[in-house]
Amino acid sequence: MHSQASAAAEKAVVAPYGSWESPISAAAVSAAGRTVEGLAVAGDGRLLWVETRPEEGGRAVLVKEAAEPGGDAVDVTPEGFAVRSLAQEYGGGAFAVQGDVVVFSNYSDQRLYKQTIGDNSAQPLTPDYTGSVLRYADGVFDPHFCRYVTIMEDHRKDSSNPVTTIAAVTISDRDANEPTVLVSGNDFYAFPRIDPIKRRMAWIEWSNPNMSWDKAQLWVGYFSEKGEVHNKICIAGGDPTLVESPTEPKWTSKGELFFITDRESGFWNIYKWDEESNLIVQLYSLDAEFSKPMWIFGVSSYGFLGKDDTSNKINGRSCAGVLDHDSGSFSELDIPFSSVTNIVSGDGFFYVEGASATLPVSIAKVTLDEKRKTATNFSIVWSSSEDVMQYASYFSLPEFMEFPTVVPGQKAYAYFYAPHNHIFQGSSDEKPPLLVRTHGGPTDEARGVLDLGVQYWTSRGWAFVDVNYGGSTGFGREYRERLLGKWGIVDVDDCCSCARVLVESGKVDERRLCITGRSAGGYTTLASLAFRDTFKAGASLYGIGDLSLLRAETHKFESHYTDNLVGNENAYYERSPINFVDKFTCPVILFQGLDDKVVPPDQARKIYKALKEKGLPVALVEYEGEQHGFRKAENIKFTLEQQMVFFARLVGNFKPGMDLRQVRNAGKFLIKLKSAC
């Protein structure tokens, strides 16, 4: 029994698990669905960030911190614009600021625009190419040549194999100019970062079939008098005897180059380049991650505080700390976040994006003492859900789990949430249903932080577990590489093992085990349903049913990703759920965006058609205007409600709150339902 539940057990009303009433509605979940996509400090020391707004159809808006504490943040982006890049489909790194001037990528046309903060107009910097065929991300201002240096992805010749380069865009002219290519020849580039002192630039590059976290290189190139890049030096990743994936290069104000890499230990730690010897020096050795996989551009896991280096590490939980690179000492800071995502620094303070078990995703300003060892002030600047604490008495707190895998002596990890609602409790002779969530990526991780999407289930009497199966990040390269050649095996086994451990410990009902996942997590969901008999129902959100089709149709960034994860042609066939529909034995509900370029809609349609022909209960919900990940409030709400109703009616053994068959096509949803549902 959850400790919270036992405290109020004498007063609680006994009711079947899964049927409890809760004020945490799907509408409340979608309202709390604002996300952050990039942080930067403006010239006046105030924070800028990109905020996505489900209530505005997922529009991404640049926002500036209020001038006074407690004041209202101010929208910077003019009406009719949205700050979002589509580079590598996942985007990120859609803006940069210098003083009070912002350059941003506009969503609708993918052009770069320049705007002065406070001005409601924006000037285009790049030409208008029909169809968003040139995309920009991860840009920075070049102080030496009055230009903007950015990653450029050119789809003009081949949309399935765009050419990625590092390019320069003039920002002083009134006319939009064709970008000038500075660095080219490799498949992918990221993190162009310019030394403020000397005329030189660092960047990360990598090539297929690797992802950036598998193997990459850090380069430094020197600018000529005309601003061209020459005299290039490979700083890290060029030694064939070392497998490493350097990331996040940054220059100090003194022209020193720092970066993160995972050489030798397999954990992303911070290093410094010694220019004279062309050697790299590790600042602090720790079996913990100071960075994360670069799924999106613009990741910022550390910043500079004078001589000190503010960073975060991830190992089960994450924290913010101060690393003194002169003494080599690391001091963890005592702040309320247990998960730290991005950091940008100012003078004696820094801003951090993070969350905890009781705080939703937020941005906080942290002020340090004179010695920069202790946090003297922690204040929330922005919250994804400002009124979330009204539901605090319904929150279930995560329990970190270690559980055995099918490999003897090996462990995997998860966060378990027991059912909790201060008004209700289950009967002593009943165990709760369990929903297993499989994160996407698959090179990603689950974090034990406050998520109303989890509390929606637990406050209604469901148990919930977020699994960090083998292949997840945050636990080093060795753990991450458990999935190489074994996607669809290790992840599936770990999710099933986790569910079995919870059953054997008496925490959940074996007859009511359900599984859900998005994207790659949707694949793990479908594979678990096809190749194991652990679960009784599943929900796949833009998940993969056909691995061969994914490889044939997906975008350049992930075009070889599945080869590393799956292996040979036989494995592609044997691990594709679509080829083994006869092995499905339980209900499935599918959700799909019709504009998805990562996992095209045919994937969900093939699974739906095959299961329908087999006679299984199956539903397919298709959303017009949605891509890979649902951004519109009404679609987030609808998806959550329909999962709940689907599971409740088909495996819950309790009265559902609504009837799935009463759903009608409202114009925004393309819904296909089989009558068995």
XYZ file of C-alpha atoms in Angstrom:
677
model
C 0.000 0.000 0.000
C 1.310 3.449 -0.894
C 2.399 5.382 2.211
C 0.220 8.343 1.227
C -2.811 6.096 0.890
C -2.302 4.452 4.291
C -2.307 7.817 6.049
C -5.866 8.532 4.967
C -7.075 4.930 4.820
C -9.500 5.250 7.727
C -11.406 8.120 6.081
C -11.230 6.960 2.454
C -14.197 5.520 0.579
C -13.686 1.965 -0.637
C -14.213 1.734 -4.410
C -12.894 -0.495 -7.204
C -9.439 0.420 -8.466
C -9.697 2.340 -11.690
C -13.128 3.782 -10.949
C -12.074 6.541 -8.541
C -13.199 10.055 -9.314
C -10.444 12.609 -9.781
C -10.276 16.329 -10.571
C -7.165 15.679 -12.680
C -9.015 15.650 -15.974
C -7.628 15.130 -19.457
C -8.268 18.839 -20.010
C -6.097 19.619 -16.967
C -3.360 17.378 -18.384
C -3.429 19.101 -21.784
C -3.451 22.533 -20.082
C -0.276 21.483 -18.258
C 1.289 20.416 -21.542
C 3.330 23.558 -22.183
C 6.953 22.732 -22.857
C 10.250 24.605 -23.101
C 12.302 24.434 -26.295
C 15.424 26.488 -25.645
C 16.846 28.991 -23.134
C 19.097 32.053 -23.549
C 20.021 35.149 -21.559
C 19.367 38.535 -23.200
C 21.697 41.497 -22.960
C 19.940 42.886 -19.890
C 20.445 39.603 -17.999
C 16.832 38.481 -18.278
C 15.876 35.057 -19.575
C 14.368 34.243 -22.954
C 12.755 30.897 -23.668
C 10.586 29.220 -26.294
C 7.268 28.034 -24.915
C 4.968 25.657 -26.800
C 1.254 26.240 -26.250
C -1.203 23.398 -26.839
C -4.110 25.832 -26.454
C -2.777 27.723 -29.493
C -2.474 24.602 -31.621
C 1.043 23.896 -30.388
C 2.397 27.315 -31.424
C 5.915 27.987 -30.148
C 6.417 31.513 -28.793
C 9.562 33.281 -27.594
C 8.937 34.704 -24.123
C 10.974 37.084 -21.958
C 11.234 37.043 -18.182
C 9.357 39.779 -16.328
C 11.369 42.871 -15.403
C 10.355 42.550 -11.746
C 10.014 39.376 -9.635
C 6.421 38.199 -9.613
C 5.579 40.142 -12.765
C 4.181 38.697 -15.964
C 6.479 37.357 -18.656
C 6.226 39.134 -22.001
C 5.688 37.539 -25.412
C 8.440 38.541 -27.819
C 7.273 36.742 -30.959
C 4.896 38.834 -33.093
C 1.459 37.507 -34.031
C 1.577 35.357 -37.122
C 5.015 33.919 -36.296
C 6.083 30.796 -34.412
C 9.638 29.995 -33.271
C 10.239 26.434 -34.367
C 12.743 24.684 -36.618
C 12.048 21.501 -38.567
C 15.721 20.634 -39.072
C 16.205 16.889 -38.588
C 12.387 16.853 -38.135
C 12.757 17.173 -34.347
C 14.059 20.739 -34.503
C 15.308 22.610 -31.448
C 17.827 25.457 -31.367
C 15.322 27.712 -33.130
C 16.644 31.066 -31.852
C 19.643 32.986 -30.535
C 19.967 36.382 -28.889
C 22.681 39.037 -28.814
C 21.900 42.076 -26.685
C 18.300 42.883 -27.594
C 18.414 41.358 -31.094
C 16.914 37.929 -31.745
C 17.320 35.722 -34.796
C 14.762 32.939 -35.056
C 13.497 30.234 -37.381
C 9.844 30.737 -38.294
C 7.719 27.599 -38.362
C 5.492 28.208 -41.389
C 8.212 29.018 -43.948
C 11.369 27.947 -42.041
C 13.068 31.234 -42.951
C 15.355 33.042 -40.534
C 14.099 36.384 -39.211
C 15.728 39.144 -37.195
C 13.763 40.998 -34.534
C 14.541 43.607 -31.921
C 12.956 42.682 -28.593
C 9.960 44.941 -28.044
C 9.401 45.441 -31.760
C 6.307 43.734 -33.197
C 7.837 43.270 -36.633
C 10.462 40.836 -37.909
C 12.841 41.191 -40.862
C 13.543 38.125 -43.054
C 17.232 37.273 -43.331
C 17.009 34.360 -45.784
C 15.244 34.125 -49.147
C 11.739 32.718 -49.496
C 11.992 29.171 -50.788
C 8.648 27.569 -51.534
C 7.806 24.625 -49.302
C 10.199 25.170 -46.378
C 13.008 23.468 -48.255
C 15.801 25.228 -46.356
C 15.789 24.773 -42.595
C 18.024 26.351 -39.961
C 18.866 25.465 -36.366
C 21.455 25.829 -33.589
C 22.630 29.252 -34.765
C 24.937 31.732 -33.025
C 25.999 35.329 -33.621
C 29.504 35.740 -35.053
C 31.143 38.743 -33.317
C 33.992 38.859 -35.828
C 32.106 39.189 -39.124
C 28.670 40.585 -38.183
C 26.797 37.493 -39.305
C 24.746 34.578 -38.026
C 26.319 31.118 -38.224
C 23.865 28.233 -38.272
C 23.212 24.631 -39.188
C 21.511 24.613 -42.595
C 19.539 21.664 -43.956
C 18.899 21.905 -47.712
C 16.002 19.847 -49.110
C 15.968 21.467 -52.564
C 17.579 18.605 -54.483
C 16.410 15.604 -52.446
C 13.902 15.841 -49.618
C 14.714 12.319 -48.419
C 18.448 13.002 -48.300
C 18.919 16.708 -47.544
C 22.377 18.248 -47.473
C 23.440 19.489 -44.039
C 26.127 22.170 -43.700
C 27.290 24.959 -41.423
C 26.415 28.244 -43.118
C 26.665 31.983 -42.525
C 23.813 34.459 -42.978
C 24.368 38.214 -43.254
C 22.434 40.151 -40.603
C 23.468 43.729 -41.393
C 21.712 44.139 -44.759
C 18.043 45.003 -45.197
C 17.700 42.443 -47.982
C 17.465 38.687 -47.538
C 20.639 37.015 -48.794
C 21.564 33.515 -49.851
C 23.508 31.812 -47.026
C 27.227 31.113 -47.496
C 28.399 27.566 -46.751
C 31.324 27.462 -44.300
C 31.691 23.735 -43.536
C 30.375 20.840 -45.610
C 31.056 17.268 -46.659
C 29.781 15.238 -43.721
C 26.265 13.906 -43.134
C 25.448 15.894 -39.998
C 26.630 18.944 -38.048
C 25.688 20.522 -34.728
C 26.894 23.003 -32.115
C 28.729 25.598 -34.244
C 30.282 27.707 -31.474
C 32.519 30.738 -32.073
C 35.425 31.845 -29.895
C 34.707 35.442 -28.750
C 38.443 36.237 -28.664
C 40.077 34.568 -31.653
C 38.678 34.066 -35.126
C 37.831 30.392 -34.879
C 34.871 28.064 -34.484
C 34.235 24.675 -32.881
C 31.591 22.231 -34.051
C 30.416 18.617 -33.817
C 30.022 16.412 -36.886
C 29.144 12.789 -37.531
C 28.247 10.484 -40.377
C 25.923 7.620 -41.151
C 25.415 4.955 -39.957
C 26.144 6.512 -36.552
C 23.912 8.656 -34.422
C 25.746 11.500 -32.678
C 25.742 9.590 -29.379
C 27.313 6.517 -31.025
C 30.345 8.153 -32.586
C 31.094 11.780 -33.442
C 33.968 14.226 -33.858
C 34.777 17.644 -32.402
C 36.557 20.026 -34.776
C 37.991 23.509 -34.571
C 38.422 25.602 -37.711
C 40.091 29.001 -38.057
C 38.524 31.880 -40.002
C 40.412 33.585 -42.790
C 40.330 37.350 -43.266
C 37.259 36.854 -45.458
C 35.504 34.672 -42.877
C 36.070 31.336 -44.588
C 36.946 28.273 -42.498
C 40.438 26.830 -42.975
C 43.143 25.082 -40.921
C 40.709 22.578 -39.422
C 41.822 20.465 -36.440
C 40.071 17.375 -35.072
C 40.032 17.761 -31.282
C 38.200 14.584 -30.249
C 36.721 11.556 -31.994
C 39.500 11.179 -34.559
C 41.454 8.444 -32.759
C 40.383 5.098 -34.297
C 41.365 3.281 -31.092
C 38.793 5.248 -29.077
C 35.035 5.133 -29.475
C 33.571 8.393 -28.209
C 30.794 10.871 -28.863
C 31.892 14.404 -27.998
C 29.130 16.996 -27.632
C 28.328 20.511 -26.417
C 31.514 22.489 -27.168
C 31.572 25.933 -25.531
C 34.131 28.737 -25.398
C 34.726 30.812 -22.282
C 35.045 34.586 -22.444
C 38.816 34.007 -22.347
C 38.773 31.771 -25.424
C 39.113 28.421 -23.644
C 37.292 25.458 -25.207
C 35.328 23.042 -23.056
C 33.215 20.110 -24.189
C 31.688 16.840 -23.022
C 32.673 13.372 -24.170
C 32.366 9.750 -23.033
C 35.794 8.378 -23.924
C 37.175 5.476 -21.859
C 34.666 5.501 -18.963
C 31.552 5.462 -21.163
C 30.052 8.351 -19.200
C 29.698 11.867 -20.606
C 32.129 13.962 -18.533
C 33.545 17.465 -19.043
C 36.893 18.044 -20.764
C 39.042 21.003 -21.771
C 41.160 21.411 -24.888
C 44.813 22.368 -24.330
C 45.572 24.256 -27.541
C 49.355 24.280 -27.195
C 49.672 20.500 -26.906
C 46.461 19.726 -28.815
C 45.555 17.369 -25.976
C 42.343 17.170 -24.007
C 42.166 17.153 -20.225
C 39.366 15.648 -18.161
C 38.218 18.092 -15.500
C 36.419 15.685 -13.216
C 35.835 11.943 -13.450
C 32.436 10.669 -12.405
C 30.388 7.622 -13.404
C 27.475 9.894 -14.255
C 26.213 11.709 -17.322
C 26.863 15.433 -17.785
C 24.927 15.487 -21.059
C 22.320 13.527 -22.994
C 21.651 12.304 -26.550
C 21.153 15.106 -29.044
C 17.663 14.359 -30.321
C 17.057 18.080 -30.744
C 19.406 20.974 -31.386
C 20.288 23.471 -28.681
C 20.966 21.184 -25.713
C 22.749 23.114 -22.952
C 23.858 20.990 -19.997
C 26.435 23.387 -18.554
C 27.481 27.020 -18.521
C 30.215 29.224 -17.080
C 30.246 31.193 -13.834
C 33.539 33.033 -14.064
C 36.119 30.339 -13.502
C 33.506 27.903 -12.313
C 31.601 25.544 -14.502
C 27.916 24.900 -13.779
C 26.767 21.522 -14.989
C 24.307 18.713 -14.457
C 24.748 15.005 -14.245
C 22.257 12.253 -14.821
C 22.402 8.878 -13.133
C 18.977 7.663 -12.054
C 18.317 11.158 -10.792
C 20.020 14.350 -11.850
C 21.276 17.437 -10.091
C 22.878 20.805 -10.640
C 26.356 21.423 -9.339
C 29.408 23.653 -9.591
C 32.627 22.251 -11.017
C 35.720 24.330 -10.277
C 37.948 23.526 -13.220
C 41.044 24.947 -11.508
C 40.842 22.730 -8.432
C 38.908 19.883 -10.059
C 36.299 19.871 -7.287
C 32.592 19.267 -7.799
C 29.926 20.612 -5.416
C 26.327 19.495 -5.734
C 23.846 22.322 -5.201
C 20.883 21.847 -2.890
C 17.933 22.906 -5.044
C 14.404 21.440 -5.270
C 14.872 19.861 -8.711
C 15.644 16.134 -8.917
C 15.751 16.236 -12.719
C 17.784 18.905 -14.506
C 17.420 19.347 -18.270
C 19.067 22.567 -19.474
C 21.244 25.266 -17.898
C 22.255 28.765 -19.030
C 24.382 31.026 -16.856
C 24.592 34.698 -15.995
C 26.843 36.717 -13.677
C 26.717 34.948 -10.297
C 23.474 33.136 -11.139
C 22.080 30.666 -13.610
C 18.750 29.556 -15.001
C 17.872 25.895 -14.931
C 15.084 23.904 -16.541
C 14.075 21.028 -14.316
C 11.417 19.232 -12.318
C 10.925 16.939 -9.330
C 8.382 14.486 -7.961
C 6.363 17.437 -6.635
C 7.301 20.170 -9.122
C 6.267 20.065 -12.796
C 8.679 21.054 -15.544
C 9.756 24.576 -14.618
C 12.478 27.153 -15.134
C 14.142 28.520 -12.010
C 16.685 31.248 -11.348
C 19.396 30.132 -8.931
C 21.621 32.696 -7.197
C 24.877 31.581 -5.586
C 26.924 32.868 -2.677
C 30.267 34.674 -3.169
C 32.204 31.407 -3.133
C 29.766 29.955 -5.664
C 29.354 26.781 -3.657
C 25.872 27.278 -2.198
C 22.536 28.313 -3.669
C 21.267 31.334 -1.742
C 18.068 31.821 -3.716
C 15.857 29.600 -5.863
C 12.889 31.220 -7.585
C 10.530 29.793 -10.209
C 10.497 31.951 -13.345
C 8.122 29.772 -15.375
C 6.045 26.660 -14.775
C 4.408 24.316 -17.257
C 1.433 24.215 -14.884
C 1.087 27.159 -12.520
C -1.989 25.824 -10.712
C -0.822 22.217 -10.411
C -0.577 22.307 -6.609
C -4.344 22.376 -6.286
C -4.133 18.640 -7.051
C -1.341 17.900 -4.550
C -3.491 15.693 -2.305
C -4.023 13.381 -5.282
C -0.351 12.994 -6.226
C 1.386 9.643 -6.213
C 5.129 9.902 -5.577
C 7.543 7.821 -7.697
C 9.409 4.907 -6.204
C 12.743 4.187 -7.912
C 12.931 0.494 -8.824
C 15.798 -1.817 -9.607
C 14.621 -5.127 -10.990
C 16.339 -8.204 -12.443
C 16.359 -8.686 -16.206
C 16.333 -12.034 -18.005
C 20.150 -11.861 -18.042
C 21.443 -13.364 -14.757
C 22.930 -10.744 -12.456
C 21.783 -7.829 -14.616
C 19.520 -5.000 -13.413
C 17.227 -2.527 -15.130
C 15.391 0.465 -13.689
C 11.957 2.040 -13.483
C 9.790 4.506 -11.573
C 6.711 2.986 -9.961
C 3.660 5.033 -8.980
C 1.099 3.354 -6.713
C -2.591 4.337 -6.937
C -3.322 7.328 -4.719
C -6.391 9.455 -4.061
C -7.076 10.925 -0.626
C -10.826 10.321 -1.047
C -10.760 6.699 -2.240
C -9.030 3.443 -1.525
C -9.234 -0.029 -3.015
C -10.592 -3.022 -1.178
C -8.216 -5.397 0.586
C -9.142 -8.279 -1.709
C -8.345 -6.434 -4.952
C -5.109 -5.447 -6.693
C -4.995 -2.413 -8.991
C -4.623 -2.529 -12.770
C -1.171 -1.540 -14.044
C -0.207 0.674 -16.962
C 3.385 0.225 -18.158
C 4.800 3.172 -20.112
C 7.662 2.631 -22.537
C 9.545 5.815 -23.371
C 10.415 6.855 -26.913
C 13.770 7.141 -28.609
C 14.492 4.373 -27.845
C 17.675 6.220 -26.837
C 15.959 8.322 -24.190
C 14.882 7.944 -20.575
C 12.011 8.128 -18.118
C 12.372 10.577 -15.231
C 10.607 10.394 -11.894
C 9.084 13.864 -12.059
C 5.614 15.324 -11.621
C 3.591 14.598 -14.744
C -0.163 15.094 -14.684
C -0.329 12.536 -17.477
C 0.789 9.955 -14.897
C -1.337 11.346 -12.066
C -4.395 11.146 -14.333
C -4.099 7.359 -14.010
C -2.908 6.942 -10.422
C -5.560 9.299 -9.008
C -8.202 7.045 -10.597
C -6.845 3.921 -8.975
C -4.352 2.680 -11.540
C -0.788 1.697 -10.755
C 1.700 3.139 -13.246
C 5.319 2.296 -14.038
C 7.795 4.185 -16.257
C 10.462 1.732 -17.437
C 14.080 2.602 -18.225
C 14.728 -0.567 -20.180
C 18.194 -1.543 -21.376
C 19.132 0.989 -24.040
C 17.893 3.962 -22.019
C 20.104 6.969 -21.388
C 21.359 8.367 -18.101
C 23.227 5.205 -17.112
C 26.294 5.348 -19.358
C 27.277 3.935 -22.738
C 27.341 0.274 -21.659
C 23.722 0.420 -20.496
C 22.739 2.400 -23.604
C 24.342 -0.172 -25.886
C 22.422 -3.104 -24.431
C 19.904 -2.404 -27.171
C 22.338 -2.542 -30.108
C 21.162 -5.351 -32.370
C 18.487 -6.249 -29.829
C 15.713 -3.679 -30.204
C 12.440 -5.519 -29.809
C 14.087 -8.047 -27.481
C 15.837 -6.299 -24.565
C 13.254 -3.513 -24.237
C 10.364 -5.957 -24.472
C 11.925 -8.373 -21.993
C 12.640 -5.581 -19.502
C 9.093 -4.199 -19.665
C 7.659 -7.676 -19.142
C 10.116 -8.398 -16.323
C 9.199 -5.144 -14.587
C 5.480 -5.983 -14.767
C 6.121 -9.498 -13.446
C 8.131 -8.164 -10.487
C 5.220 -5.878 -9.565
C 2.782 -8.780 -9.850
C 4.975 -11.074 -7.736
C 5.377 -8.387 -5.073
C 1.587 -8.157 -4.788
C 1.365 -4.557 -5.976
C -0.724 -5.068 -9.132
C -3.323 -7.360 -10.713
C -1.832 -9.844 -13.167
C -5.142 -10.016 -15.060
C -5.140 -6.258 -15.766
C -1.710 -5.398 -17.126
C -1.727 -2.780 -19.896
C 1.082 -1.122 -21.838
C 1.427 2.178 -23.699
C 4.151 4.034 -25.567
C 4.904 6.775 -28.074
C 7.004 6.433 -31.223
C 9.763 3.923 -30.409
C 7.842 3.241 -27.205
C 4.868 2.447 -29.414
C 7.020 -0.146 -31.158
C 7.986 -1.694 -27.814
C 4.276 -1.728 -26.931
C 3.272 -3.496 -30.157
C 6.212 -5.919 -29.938
C 5.281 -6.772 -26.347
C 1.723 -7.528 -27.431
C 2.791 -9.590 -30.453
C 5.694 -11.565 -29.010
C 4.812 -11.953 -25.323
C 1.644 -12.796 -23.408
C 2.257 -10.549 -20.383
C -0.176 -7.729 -21.234
C -3.931 -7.750 -21.731
C -4.262 -4.558 -23.821
C -2.085 -1.846 -25.343
C -2.072 1.679 -26.736
C 0.390 2.740 -29.425
C 0.867 6.452 -30.105
C 2.498 6.947 -33.522
C 4.287 3.657 -32.939
C 6.162 1.434 -35.378
C 4.647 -1.814 -36.577
C 6.860 -2.487 -39.590
C 10.601 -1.971 -39.079
C 11.412 -2.420 -42.767
C 8.848 0.205 -43.730
C 10.277 2.552 -41.088
C 13.756 2.176 -42.551
C 12.469 2.762 -46.080
C 10.338 5.811 -45.279
C 11.963 7.613 -42.356
C 14.007 10.799 -42.580
C 17.767 11.169 -43.038
C 18.604 11.769 -39.368
C 17.397 8.274 -38.401
C 17.906 6.560 -41.753
C 20.519 4.139 -40.340
C 19.497 4.263 -36.681
C 17.403 1.112 -36.922
C 20.215 -0.827 -38.642
C 22.299 -0.494 -35.485
C 19.365 -1.376 -33.252
C 17.911 -4.240 -35.272
C 20.643 -5.884 -37.349
C 20.165 -8.022 -40.452
C 17.219 -8.439 -42.815
C 15.954 -11.502 -41.003
C 15.817 -9.568 -37.737
C 13.869 -6.771 -39.464
C 11.232 -9.305 -40.454
C 11.201 -11.359 -37.258
C 10.827 -8.314 -34.974
C 8.142 -6.448 -36.941
C 4.772 -6.904 -35.214
C 2.940 -6.418 -38.517
C 4.342 -9.747 -39.756
C 2.947 -11.646 -36.782
C -0.597 -10.381 -36.403
C -1.687 -13.945 -35.655
C 0.205 -13.675 -32.357
C -1.830 -10.685 -31.115
C -4.446 -11.875 -28.672
C -5.675 -8.714 -26.950
C -7.225 -5.278 -27.685
C -5.129 -2.475 -29.197
C -5.851 1.240 -29.704
C -3.704 3.285 -32.113
C -3.214 7.067 -32.391
C -1.528 8.683 -35.386
C -0.756 12.137 -36.788
C -1.401 12.384 -40.513
C 1.532 14.767 -41.104
C 4.059 12.491 -39.375
C 7.300 12.233 -41.395
C 9.155 10.153 -38.802
C 6.623 7.305 -38.505
C 4.279 7.696 -41.497
C 0.527 6.966 -41.072
C 0.697 3.741 -43.099
C 2.293 2.060 -40.092
C -0.792 2.466 -37.892
C -3.166 1.735 -40.763
C -1.492 -1.585 -41.561
C -1.717 -2.720 -37.941
C -5.341 -1.567 -37.674
C -6.395 -3.347 -40.854
C -4.651 -6.593 -39.924
C -6.071 -6.721 -36.389
C -9.531 -5.821 -37.656
C -9.409 -8.681 -40.158
C -8.353 -11.012 -37.353
C -11.405 -9.940 -35.343
C -9.610 -8.399 -32.366
C -10.974 -5.287 -30.605
C -9.039 -2.455 -32.271
C -9.403 1.302 -32.728
C -7.470 3.801 -34.829
C -7.598 7.548 -34.209
C -5.968 9.762 -36.844
C -5.341 13.481 -36.366
C -5.172 15.946 -39.217
C -2.417 18.534 -38.871
C -0.398 16.603 -36.280
C 3.191 15.502 -36.813
C 5.397 13.209 -34.737
C 4.069 14.081 -31.299
C 0.711 15.684 -30.601
C 0.873 19.418 -29.904
C -2.785 20.515 -29.990
C -4.676 20.650 -26.696
C -7.818 18.986 -28.007
C -5.821 16.057 -29.408
C -3.791 15.571 -26.222
C -7.027 15.535 -24.230
C -8.855 13.191 -26.596
C -5.952 10.713 -26.741
C -5.736 10.394 -22.970
C -9.488 10.010 -22.500
C -9.756 7.328 -25.151
C -6.908 5.283 -23.704
C -8.626 5.341 -20.322
C -12.017 4.355 -21.722
C -10.528 1.680 -23.974
C -8.637 0.003 -21.138
C -11.483 0.414 -18.646
C -14.067 -1.209 -20.886
C -11.926 -4.042 -22.200
C -9.706 -5.111 -19.290
C -10.616 -2.920 -16.349
C -13.573 -4.857 -14.978
C -15.114 -1.644 -13.693
C -17.691 0.757 -15.063
C -16.109 3.193 -17.529
C -16.801 6.899 -17.365
C -17.759 7.088 -21.028
C -18.586 4.784 -23.928
C -16.027 4.615 -26.713
C -18.738 3.770 -29.245
C -20.395 7.120 -28.600
C -17.415 8.972 -30.093
C -18.291 10.560 -33.422
C -16.205 12.184 -36.142
C -16.042 15.822 -35.072
C -14.132 16.964 -38.159
C -10.756 17.279 -36.431
C -10.417 13.562 -35.706
C -10.457 10.796 -38.274
C -11.689 7.878 -36.216
C -11.879 4.248 -37.237
C -13.494 1.948 -34.739
C -14.166 -1.751 -34.963
C -17.497 -2.711 -33.455
C -15.887 -5.091 -30.984
C -14.710 -2.042 -29.062
